């Protein structure tokens, strides 16, 4: 749906190389890989803003003054400034991109299990609503490549934090080892729908990063590995209006 709305965005694969400063790889290669993908999207590297990603639930509002920055203590970024390019990086964690074409606002979020348990998708909707006036029903959300429940066994310390969500049983069936197979993507969708995002406006890429070594980096599979980027920017004119 982001594509239909003509929102410049991307979820990169291994074909775009390592996009993240963390993990394996040298900074120069990362810079070159980033420049290439931004150029392909027609976006200006000088307006690129990334989150430092500490597995928290903070979504920071950024703009032109933040071009080139890595925002500390944030796992999500939101902006209503036209040229600002938002990027988060992941290799198993869930990347989420948000757009409100009526107001011209976007957000990018990184959600690992800690962020999911802490409710960062909910926080992103709240920030878009409170800071920009977005109506949840207007939002378009895309959920990118991430580890599937098939390869995401978790233990009690994880579930202890997930049980705050009333639907936790539905996203974490018990496996034959007495542990849980946590569905991070479904958890994100639950949170978004709970905030009023319409299910038909959420696109979920149903591909497990662990299952596709040819396409994706996976931390759980490879440990020392690269990072894929999720990138979004607002371009064009907000459709505006109150309708
Ligand atoms: Zn899998």
Coordinates of C-alpha atoms and ligand atoms in Angstrom, one line a residue:
X1 CA 0.0 0.0 0.0
X2 CA 2.9 2.3 0.5
X3 CA 3.8 1.9 -3.1
X4 CA 0.3 2.6 -4.3
X5 CA 0.4 5.8 -2.2
X6 CA 3.7 6.7 -3.8
X7 CA 5.6 6.9 -0.6
X8 CA 9.3 6.4 -1.2
X9 CA 10.3 3.4 0.9
X10 CA 12.3 0.2 0.9
X11 CA 13.0 -2.9 2.9
X12 CA 16.4 -4.0 1.7
X13 CA 17.6 -7.5 1.1
X14 CA 21.2 -8.9 1.1
X15 CA 21.4 -7.6 -2.5
X16 CA 21.8 -4.1 -1.1
X17 CA 24.6 -5.2 1.2
X18 CA 25.1 -4.5 4.9
X19 CA 23.1 -1.3 5.8
X20 CA 23.7 -1.2 9.5
X21 CA 26.6 0.1 11.6
X22 CA 26.1 -2.7 14.1
X23 CA 27.1 -6.3 13.5
X24 CA 29.7 -7.4 11.0
X25 CA 31.2 -5.3 8.3
X26 CA 33.2 -2.2 7.8
X27 CA 31.8 1.4 8.1
X28 CA 33.0 2.4 4.7
X29 CA 31.1 -0.4 3.0
X30 CA 28.0 0.5 5.0
X31 CA 28.2 4.1 3.9
X32 CA 28.5 3.1 0.3
X33 CA 25.7 0.6 0.5
X34 CA 23.5 3.2 2.1
X35 CA 24.3 5.8 -0.5
X36 CA 23.4 3.4 -3.3
X37 CA 20.0 2.5 -1.9
X38 CA 19.1 6.2 -1.1
X39 CA 20.1 7.1 -4.6
X40 CA 18.0 4.3 -6.1
X41 CA 15.0 5.8 -4.1
X42 CA 15.8 9.3 -5.2
X43 CA 16.5 10.4 -1.6
X44 CA 19.1 12.7 -0.2
X45 CA 21.7 11.2 2.1
X46 CA 22.1 14.6 3.8
X47 CA 18.6 14.2 5.2
X48 CA 19.1 10.6 6.4
X49 CA 18.2 10.0 10.1
X50 CA 18.7 6.7 11.9
X51 CA 17.8 5.4 15.3
X52 CA 20.5 4.1 17.6
X53 CA 18.2 1.2 18.6
X54 CA 18.5 0.2 22.2
X55 CA 15.5 -2.2 22.3
X56 CA 13.4 0.3 24.0
X57 CA 10.0 1.8 23.1
X58 CA 10.9 5.4 22.4
X59 CA 9.8 7.0 19.1
X60 CA 11.6 10.3 18.5
X61 CA 10.2 13.1 16.3
X62 CA 12.9 14.3 13.9
X63 CA 13.3 16.8 11.1
X64 CA 15.7 18.7 8.9
X65 CA 17.9 19.6 11.8
X66 CA 18.6 15.9 12.4
X67 CA 20.0 15.1 8.9
X68 CA 23.0 12.8 9.2
X69 CA 22.2 12.0 12.8
X70 CA 21.9 8.7 14.7
X71 CA 19.3 9.5 17.3
X72 CA 20.3 8.1 20.7
X73 CA 18.0 6.0 22.9
X74 CA 15.3 5.7 20.2
X75 CA 14.0 2.6 18.4
X76 CA 11.6 4.6 16.2
X77 CA 11.6 7.8 14.3
X78 CA 8.7 10.0 13.1
X79 CA 8.6 13.1 11.0
X80 CA 6.2 15.4 9.2
X81 CA 9.0 17.2 7.3
X82 CA 9.0 16.5 3.6
X83 CA 12.6 15.7 2.9
X84 CA 13.5 13.8 6.0
X85 CA 14.5 10.2 5.4
X86 CA 13.9 7.8 8.3
X87 CA 15.8 4.5 8.6
X88 CA 15.9 1.6 11.0
X89 CA 18.0 -1.5 10.7
X90 CA 17.3 -5.1 11.6
X91 CA 18.3 -8.7 11.1
X92 CA 15.4 -10.7 12.5
X93 CA 13.7 -7.9 14.5
X94 CA 10.6 -6.4 12.9
X95 CA 10.9 -3.3 10.8
X96 CA 7.6 -1.3 10.6
X97 CA 7.0 1.7 8.2
X98 CA 4.1 4.1 8.8
X99 CA 2.6 6.7 6.5
X100 CA -0.2 9.2 6.9
X101 CA -0.7 10.6 3.4
X102 CA -3.5 13.0 4.5
X103 CA -1.1 14.9 6.8
X104 CA 2.2 14.0 5.2
X105 CA 3.7 12.2 8.2
X106 CA 5.8 9.0 8.3
X107 CA 7.5 6.8 10.9
X108 CA 10.0 3.9 11.0
X109 CA 10.2 1.5 13.9
X110 CA 12.5 -1.3 15.0
X111 CA 10.8 -3.9 17.1
X112 CA 12.6 -6.8 18.7
X113 CA 10.9 -8.8 21.4
X114 CA 11.7 -6.2 24.0
X115 CA 10.2 -3.4 21.9
X116 CA 7.2 -5.6 21.1
X117 CA 6.6 -6.5 24.7
X118 CA 7.0 -2.8 25.7
X119 CA 4.5 -1.8 23.0
X120 CA 6.6 0.3 20.5
X121 CA 4.0 -0.2 17.7
X122 CA 1.4 1.4 20.0
X123 CA 3.8 4.1 20.9
X124 CA 4.4 4.9 17.2
X125 CA 0.6 5.4 16.6
X126 CA 0.4 7.5 19.7
X127 CA 3.2 9.8 18.6
X128 CA 1.7 10.2 15.1
X129 CA -1.6 11.0 16.7
X130 CA -0.5 13.4 19.4
X131 CA 2.3 15.1 17.6
X132 CA 0.9 15.4 14.1
X133 CA -2.8 14.8 14.5
X134 CA -2.9 11.5 12.6
X135 CA -6.1 9.4 12.7
X136 CA -5.2 5.8 13.2
X137 CA -7.7 4.8 10.6
X138 CA -5.8 6.8 8.0
X139 CA -2.5 5.1 8.6
X140 CA -0.8 2.8 6.2
X141 CA 1.6 0.3 7.8
X142 CA 4.1 -2.0 6.2
X143 CA 5.8 -4.8 8.2
X144 CA 9.0 -6.0 6.6
X145 CA 11.2 -9.1 6.6
X146 CA 11.7 -10.5 10.2
X147 CA 12.1 -13.8 12.0
X148 CA 8.9 -15.9 11.8
X149 CA 7.4 -17.9 14.7
X150 CA 8.8 -21.0 13.0
X151 CA 12.3 -19.9 14.1
X152 CA 11.6 -17.8 17.2
X153 CA 11.5 -20.0 20.2
X154 CA 11.5 -17.9 23.4
X155 CA 11.7 -18.7 27.1
X156 CA 10.0 -17.6 30.3
X157 CA 11.8 -14.2 30.7
X158 CA 10.4 -13.2 27.3
X159 CA 6.9 -14.5 28.0
X160 CA 6.9 -12.9 31.4
X161 CA 6.9 -9.5 29.6
X162 CA 4.6 -10.6 26.9
X163 CA 1.8 -11.6 29.2
X164 CA 0.8 -8.0 29.8
X165 CA -1.0 -8.3 26.4
X166 CA -4.4 -10.0 26.7
X167 CA -3.9 -11.9 23.4
X168 CA -0.4 -13.3 24.3
X169 CA -1.6 -16.9 24.0
X170 CA -2.7 -16.4 20.4
X171 CA 0.8 -15.2 19.3
X172 CA 2.9 -17.7 21.3
X173 CA 1.8 -21.3 21.1
X174 CA 3.7 -23.7 23.4
X175 CA 6.1 -26.1 21.5
X176 CA 7.1 -29.7 22.2
X177 CA 10.0 -28.5 24.4
X178 CA 7.6 -26.6 26.7
X179 CA 8.8 -23.3 25.4
X180 CA 7.0 -20.8 23.1
X181 CA 7.1 -20.0 19.4
X182 CA 6.6 -16.2 19.5
X183 CA 5.1 -14.5 16.5
X184 CA 6.5 -11.0 16.6
X185 CA 4.7 -9.8 13.4
X186 CA 1.3 -10.9 14.7
X187 CA 2.1 -9.2 18.0
X188 CA 2.7 -6.0 16.1
X189 CA -0.5 -6.3 14.0
X190 CA -2.5 -6.9 17.3
X191 CA -1.1 -3.8 18.8
X192 CA -1.8 -1.7 15.7
X193 CA -5.4 -2.9 15.3
X194 CA -5.9 -2.3 19.0
X195 CA -5.0 1.3 18.4
X196 CA -7.5 1.7 15.5
X197 CA -5.3 0.9 12.5
X198 CA -7.4 -0.8 9.9
X199 CA -6.3 -4.4 9.3
X200 CA -6.7 -4.0 5.5
X201 CA -4.2 -1.1 5.7
X202 CA -1.4 -3.2 7.2
X203 CA 0.8 -5.0 4.7
X204 CA 2.7 -7.9 6.3
X205 CA 5.6 -9.5 4.4
X206 CA 5.3 -13.1 5.5
X207 CA 8.9 -14.2 4.9
X208 CA 11.1 -15.5 7.7
X209 CA 14.6 -14.0 7.7
X210 CA 16.0 -17.3 9.2
X211 CA 14.5 -19.4 6.4
X212 CA 16.0 -17.4 3.5
X213 CA 19.7 -17.1 3.8
X214 CA 19.9 -16.1 0.1
X215 CA 17.7 -13.1 0.7
X216 CA 18.1 -12.0 4.3
X217 CA 20.6 -11.5 7.2
X218 CA 19.5 -13.3 10.3
X219 CA 21.1 -12.7 13.7
X220 CA 19.7 -15.9 15.2
X221 CA 21.0 -17.9 12.3
X222 CA 24.4 -16.3 11.8
X223 CA 25.2 -14.3 14.9
X224 CA 27.9 -12.1 13.3
X225 CA 25.9 -10.7 10.4
X226 CA 24.9 -7.6 8.5
X227 CA 21.8 -5.5 8.9
X228 CA 19.0 -4.7 6.5
X229 CA 17.4 -1.3 6.3
X230 CA 13.8 -0.2 6.4
X231 CA 13.6 3.3 4.9
X232 CA 10.7 5.7 4.4
X233 CA 10.3 9.4 3.5
X234 CA 7.4 11.6 2.6
X235 CA 7.3 13.1 -0.8
X236 CA 4.7 14.8 -2.8
X237 CA 1.9 16.9 -1.3
X238 CA -0.2 15.7 1.6
X239 CA -3.8 15.1 0.4
X240 CA -4.9 17.2 3.4
X241 CA -8.5 18.1 4.2
X242 CA -10.7 16.8 7.0
X243 CA -12.6 14.2 5.0
Ligands
LIG1 ZN1 11.5 -19.5 9.9

